[in-house]
Short mmCIF file of C-alpha atoms in Angstrom, two decimals:
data_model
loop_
_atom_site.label_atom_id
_atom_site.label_comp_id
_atom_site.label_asym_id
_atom_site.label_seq_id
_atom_site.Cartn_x
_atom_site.Cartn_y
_atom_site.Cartn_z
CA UNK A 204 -28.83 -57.19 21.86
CA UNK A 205 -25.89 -56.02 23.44
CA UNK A 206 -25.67 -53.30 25.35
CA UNK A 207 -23.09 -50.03 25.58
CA UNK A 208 -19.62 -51.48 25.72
CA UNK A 209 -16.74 -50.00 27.24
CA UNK A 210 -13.04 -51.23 27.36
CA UNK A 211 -10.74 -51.84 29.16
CA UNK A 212 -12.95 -51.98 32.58
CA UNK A 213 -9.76 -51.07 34.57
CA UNK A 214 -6.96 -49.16 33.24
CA UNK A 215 -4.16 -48.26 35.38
CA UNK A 216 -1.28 -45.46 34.39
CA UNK A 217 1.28 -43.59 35.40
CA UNK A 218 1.58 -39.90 35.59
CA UNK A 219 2.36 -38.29 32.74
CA UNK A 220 1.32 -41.28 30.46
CA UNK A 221 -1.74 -41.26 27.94
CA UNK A 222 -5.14 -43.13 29.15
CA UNK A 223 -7.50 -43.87 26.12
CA UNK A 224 -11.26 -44.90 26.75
CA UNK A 225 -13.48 -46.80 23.99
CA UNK A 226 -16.88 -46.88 24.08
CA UNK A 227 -18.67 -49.15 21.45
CA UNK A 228 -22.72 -47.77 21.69
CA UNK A 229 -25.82 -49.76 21.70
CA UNK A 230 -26.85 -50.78 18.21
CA UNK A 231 -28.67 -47.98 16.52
CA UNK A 232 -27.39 -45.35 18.54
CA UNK A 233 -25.88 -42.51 17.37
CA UNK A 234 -25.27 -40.44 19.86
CA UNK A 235 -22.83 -40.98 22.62
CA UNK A 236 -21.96 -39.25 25.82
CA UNK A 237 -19.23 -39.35 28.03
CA UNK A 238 -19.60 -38.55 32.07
CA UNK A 239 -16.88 -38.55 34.91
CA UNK A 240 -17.67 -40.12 38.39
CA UNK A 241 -15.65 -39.47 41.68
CA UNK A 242 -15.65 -41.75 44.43
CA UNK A 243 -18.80 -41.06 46.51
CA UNK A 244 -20.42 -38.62 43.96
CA UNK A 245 -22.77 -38.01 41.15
CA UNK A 246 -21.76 -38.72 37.28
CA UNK A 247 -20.84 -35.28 35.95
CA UNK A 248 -21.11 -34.75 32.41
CA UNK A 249 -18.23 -34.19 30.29
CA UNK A 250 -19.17 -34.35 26.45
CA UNK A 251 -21.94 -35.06 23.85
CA UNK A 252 -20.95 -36.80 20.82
CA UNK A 253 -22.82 -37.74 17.18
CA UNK A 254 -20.72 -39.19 14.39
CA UNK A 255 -17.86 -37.44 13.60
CA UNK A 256 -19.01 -34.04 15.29
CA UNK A 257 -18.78 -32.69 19.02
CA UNK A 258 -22.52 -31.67 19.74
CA UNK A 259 -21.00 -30.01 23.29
CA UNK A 260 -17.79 -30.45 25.55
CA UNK A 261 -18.61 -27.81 27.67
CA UNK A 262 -18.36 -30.38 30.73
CA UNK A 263 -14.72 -31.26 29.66
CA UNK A 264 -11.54 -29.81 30.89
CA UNK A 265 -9.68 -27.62 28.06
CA UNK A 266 -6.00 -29.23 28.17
CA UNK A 267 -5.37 -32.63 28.14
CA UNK A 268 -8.68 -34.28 27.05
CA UNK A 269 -10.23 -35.05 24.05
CA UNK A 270 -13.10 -37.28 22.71
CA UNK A 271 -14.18 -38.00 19.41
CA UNK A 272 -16.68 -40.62 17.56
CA UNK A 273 -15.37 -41.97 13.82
CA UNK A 274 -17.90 -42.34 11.20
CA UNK A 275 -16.30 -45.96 11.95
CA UNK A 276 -15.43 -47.72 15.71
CA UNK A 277 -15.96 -46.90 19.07
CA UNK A 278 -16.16 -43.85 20.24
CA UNK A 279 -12.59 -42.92 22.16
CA UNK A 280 -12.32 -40.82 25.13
CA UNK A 281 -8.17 -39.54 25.66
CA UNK A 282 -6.64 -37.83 28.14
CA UNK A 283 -3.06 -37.40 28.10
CA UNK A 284 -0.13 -36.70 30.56
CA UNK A 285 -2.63 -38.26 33.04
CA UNK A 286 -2.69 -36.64 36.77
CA UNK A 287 -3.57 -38.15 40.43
CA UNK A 288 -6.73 -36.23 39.65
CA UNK A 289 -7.80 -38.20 36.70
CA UNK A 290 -8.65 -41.00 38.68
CA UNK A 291 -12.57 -41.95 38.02
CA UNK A 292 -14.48 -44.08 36.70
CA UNK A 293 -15.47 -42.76 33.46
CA UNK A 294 -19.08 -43.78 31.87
CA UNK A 295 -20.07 -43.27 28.47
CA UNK A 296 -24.01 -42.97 27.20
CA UNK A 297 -25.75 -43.62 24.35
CA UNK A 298 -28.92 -42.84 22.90
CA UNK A 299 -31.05 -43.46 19.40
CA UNK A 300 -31.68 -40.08 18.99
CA UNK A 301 -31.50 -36.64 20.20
CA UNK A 302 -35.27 -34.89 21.53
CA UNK A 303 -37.27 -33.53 24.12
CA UNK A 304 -39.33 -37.17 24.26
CA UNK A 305 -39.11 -40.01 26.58
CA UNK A 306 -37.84 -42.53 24.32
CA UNK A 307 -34.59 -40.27 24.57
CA UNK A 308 -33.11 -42.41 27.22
CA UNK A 309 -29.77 -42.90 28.16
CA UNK A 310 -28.02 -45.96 28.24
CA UNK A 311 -24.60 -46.16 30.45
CA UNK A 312 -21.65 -48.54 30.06
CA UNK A 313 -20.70 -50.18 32.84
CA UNK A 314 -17.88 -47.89 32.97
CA UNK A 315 -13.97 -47.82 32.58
CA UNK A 316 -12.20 -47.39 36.25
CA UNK A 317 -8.72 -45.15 35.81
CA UNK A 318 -6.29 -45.54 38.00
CA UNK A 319 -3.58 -42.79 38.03
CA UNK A 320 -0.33 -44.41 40.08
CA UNK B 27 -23.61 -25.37 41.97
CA UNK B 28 -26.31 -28.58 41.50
CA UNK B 29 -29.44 -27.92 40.54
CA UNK B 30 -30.42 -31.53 42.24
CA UNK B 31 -29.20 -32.66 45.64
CA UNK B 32 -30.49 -35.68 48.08
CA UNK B 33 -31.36 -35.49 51.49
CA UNK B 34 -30.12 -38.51 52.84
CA UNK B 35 -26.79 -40.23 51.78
CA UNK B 36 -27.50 -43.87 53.30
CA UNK B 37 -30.88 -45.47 53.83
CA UNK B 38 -31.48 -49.14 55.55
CA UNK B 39 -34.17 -50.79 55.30
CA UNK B 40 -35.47 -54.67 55.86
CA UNK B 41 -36.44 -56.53 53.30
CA UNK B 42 -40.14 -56.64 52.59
CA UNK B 43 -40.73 -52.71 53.99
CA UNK B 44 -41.05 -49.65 51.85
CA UNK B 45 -38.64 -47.76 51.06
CA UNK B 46 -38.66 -43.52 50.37
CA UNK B 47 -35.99 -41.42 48.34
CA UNK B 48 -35.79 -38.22 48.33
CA UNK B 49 -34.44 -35.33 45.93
CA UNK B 50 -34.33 -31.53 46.37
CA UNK B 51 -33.69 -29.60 42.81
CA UNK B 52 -33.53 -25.42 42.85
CA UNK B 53 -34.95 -24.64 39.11
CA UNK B 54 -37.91 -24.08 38.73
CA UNK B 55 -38.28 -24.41 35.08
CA UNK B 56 -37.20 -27.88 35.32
CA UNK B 57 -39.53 -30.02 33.57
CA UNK B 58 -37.95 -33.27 33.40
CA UNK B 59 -36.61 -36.27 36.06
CA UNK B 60 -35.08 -39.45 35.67
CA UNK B 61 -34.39 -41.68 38.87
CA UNK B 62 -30.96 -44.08 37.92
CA UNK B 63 -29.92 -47.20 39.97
CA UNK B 64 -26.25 -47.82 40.39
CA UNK B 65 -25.13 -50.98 41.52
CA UNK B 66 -21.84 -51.65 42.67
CA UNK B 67 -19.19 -51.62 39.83
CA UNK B 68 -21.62 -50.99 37.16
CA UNK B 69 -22.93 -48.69 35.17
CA UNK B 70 -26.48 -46.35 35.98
CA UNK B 71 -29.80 -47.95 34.91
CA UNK B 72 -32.93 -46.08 34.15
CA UNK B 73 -35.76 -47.03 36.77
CA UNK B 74 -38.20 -44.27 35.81
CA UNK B 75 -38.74 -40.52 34.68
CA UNK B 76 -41.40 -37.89 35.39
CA UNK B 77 -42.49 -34.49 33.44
CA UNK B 78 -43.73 -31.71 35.66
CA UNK B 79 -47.28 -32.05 34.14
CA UNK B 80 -47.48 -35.01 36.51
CA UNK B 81 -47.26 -35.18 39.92
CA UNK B 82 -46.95 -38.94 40.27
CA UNK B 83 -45.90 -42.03 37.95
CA UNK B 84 -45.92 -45.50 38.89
CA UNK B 85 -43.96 -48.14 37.60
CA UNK B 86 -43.59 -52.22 38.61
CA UNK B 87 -43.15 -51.75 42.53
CA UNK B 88 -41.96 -48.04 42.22
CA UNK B 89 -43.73 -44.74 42.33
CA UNK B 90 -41.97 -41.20 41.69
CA UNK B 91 -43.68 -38.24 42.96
CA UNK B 92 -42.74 -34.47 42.07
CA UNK B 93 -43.93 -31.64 44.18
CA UNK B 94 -42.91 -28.91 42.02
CA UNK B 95 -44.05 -25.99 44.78
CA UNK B 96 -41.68 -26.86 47.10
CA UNK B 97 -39.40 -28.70 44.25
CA UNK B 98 -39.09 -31.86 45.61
CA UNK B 99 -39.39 -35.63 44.24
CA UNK B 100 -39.50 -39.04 45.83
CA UNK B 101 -38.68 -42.42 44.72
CA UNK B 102 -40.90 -44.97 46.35
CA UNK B 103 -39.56 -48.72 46.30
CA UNK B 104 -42.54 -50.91 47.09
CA UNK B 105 -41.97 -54.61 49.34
CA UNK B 106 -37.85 -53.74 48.85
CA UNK B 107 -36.04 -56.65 48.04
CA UNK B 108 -31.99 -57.14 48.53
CA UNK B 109 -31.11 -56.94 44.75
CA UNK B 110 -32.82 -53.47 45.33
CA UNK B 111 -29.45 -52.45 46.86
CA UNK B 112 -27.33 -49.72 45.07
CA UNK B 113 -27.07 -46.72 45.03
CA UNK B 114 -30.15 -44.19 43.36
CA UNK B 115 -29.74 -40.70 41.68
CA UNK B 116 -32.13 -38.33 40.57
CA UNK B 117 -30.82 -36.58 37.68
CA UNK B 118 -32.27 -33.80 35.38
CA UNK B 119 -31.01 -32.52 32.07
CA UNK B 120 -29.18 -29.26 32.27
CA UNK B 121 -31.63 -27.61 29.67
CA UNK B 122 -35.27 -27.81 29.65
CA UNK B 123 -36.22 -29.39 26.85
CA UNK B 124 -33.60 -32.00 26.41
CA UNK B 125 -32.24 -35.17 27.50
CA UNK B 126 -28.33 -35.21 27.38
CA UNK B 127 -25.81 -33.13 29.88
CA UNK B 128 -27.54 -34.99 32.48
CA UNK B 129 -26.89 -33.79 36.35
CA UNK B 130 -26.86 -36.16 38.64
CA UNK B 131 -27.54 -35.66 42.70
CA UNK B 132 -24.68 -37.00 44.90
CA UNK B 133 -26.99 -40.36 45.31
CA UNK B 134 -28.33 -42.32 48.36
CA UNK B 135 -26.93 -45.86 49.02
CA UNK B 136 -29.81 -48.12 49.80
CA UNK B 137 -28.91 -51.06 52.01
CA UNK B 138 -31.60 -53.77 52.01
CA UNK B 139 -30.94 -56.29 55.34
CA UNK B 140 -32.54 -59.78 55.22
#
């Protein structure tokens, strides 16, 4: 039973080029969530996905970034015209179903490292 | 600002002693805690949650306890081993009553020595 997928592990760009993040969730998951990680600090929350529909992207900067999750494929994190700043390691989520019960855990990717050169 | 922030950012221990982490969170309608190991280059791993109707939950060789009057919680690794070494966050979801938009403490690195 695999588990949350994530490609490529490393991705290094340039400034100004386009960095695109895939995250494949855990069978029977439907909903997907995408956090940012600084060196040295906590994962912060960036977006909640379910198929096809943005639940809440509240955590994610307004220009430049966009996620999504097809009805098909993985889901795709983008961020374009890439900046020093950018560079993370982004982790993506996924859960079976959205609740207030226990069996609502997360389970994290092992994460895609961006590089911005 | 975080609602959840850690006391301590490195703790060493030897192998075979106990080993205590803490967490500090600031609202006090939070009802819900998850404790995550990170291991180097890797992805967060559940270890074990808590609801604020309990003040203690135990687990295989770890124990979380929540002091909700001065809003505090503990990780407890029993006999700590060296794979035990990462780094461990509390985390709490941003809304009571749900499990996504996590928020995740700055994290302790725990270094296990032989």
């Amino acid at each position: 039973n695999a588990g949350v997928m994530q490609n490529p592990r490393h991705l290094v760009r340039r400034r100004g080029q386009e960095a695109r993040l895939r995250c494949s969730p855990m069978k029977g998951h439907s909903h997907v969530y995408w956090y940012r990680q600084l060196p040295e600090e906590g994962l912060k929350f960036m977006v909640y996905l379910q198929k096809e529909n943005i639940i809440d992207e509240s955590g994610m900067p307004k220009e430049r970034f966009s996620a999504e999750f097809p009805k098909e494929g993985p889901s795709i994190l983008r961020i374009q015209q890439v900046v020093r700043g950018d560079s993370a390691a982004y982790f993506c989520a996924s859960s079976r179903l959205f609740s207030g019960g226990n069996d609502n855990e997360q389970f994290f990717g092992p994460g895609t490292r961006l590089t911005v050169l | 600002g975080e609602s959840v922030g850690l006391h301590l950012p490195t703790l060493s221990v030897q192998e075979g002693d106990n080993s205590i982490i803490n967490c500090a969170y600031s609202n006090s309608a939070s009802d819900y805690f998850i404790w995550y190991k990170q291991e180097s280059g890797k992805g967060p791993q559940f270890i074990i949650d808590i609801r604020s109707n309990m003040d203690k939950r135990q687990g295989q060789r770890v124990t979380v306890l929540l002091n909700k009057t001065v809003k505090h919680l503990s990780l407890q690794i029993a006999a700590t081993q060296p794979g035990d070494s990462a780094v461990y966050f509390c985390a709490e979801p941003h809304h009571a009553g749900s499990n996504y938009k996590l928020t995740f403490g700055k994290g302790t690195l725990l270094t296990v020595n032989p």
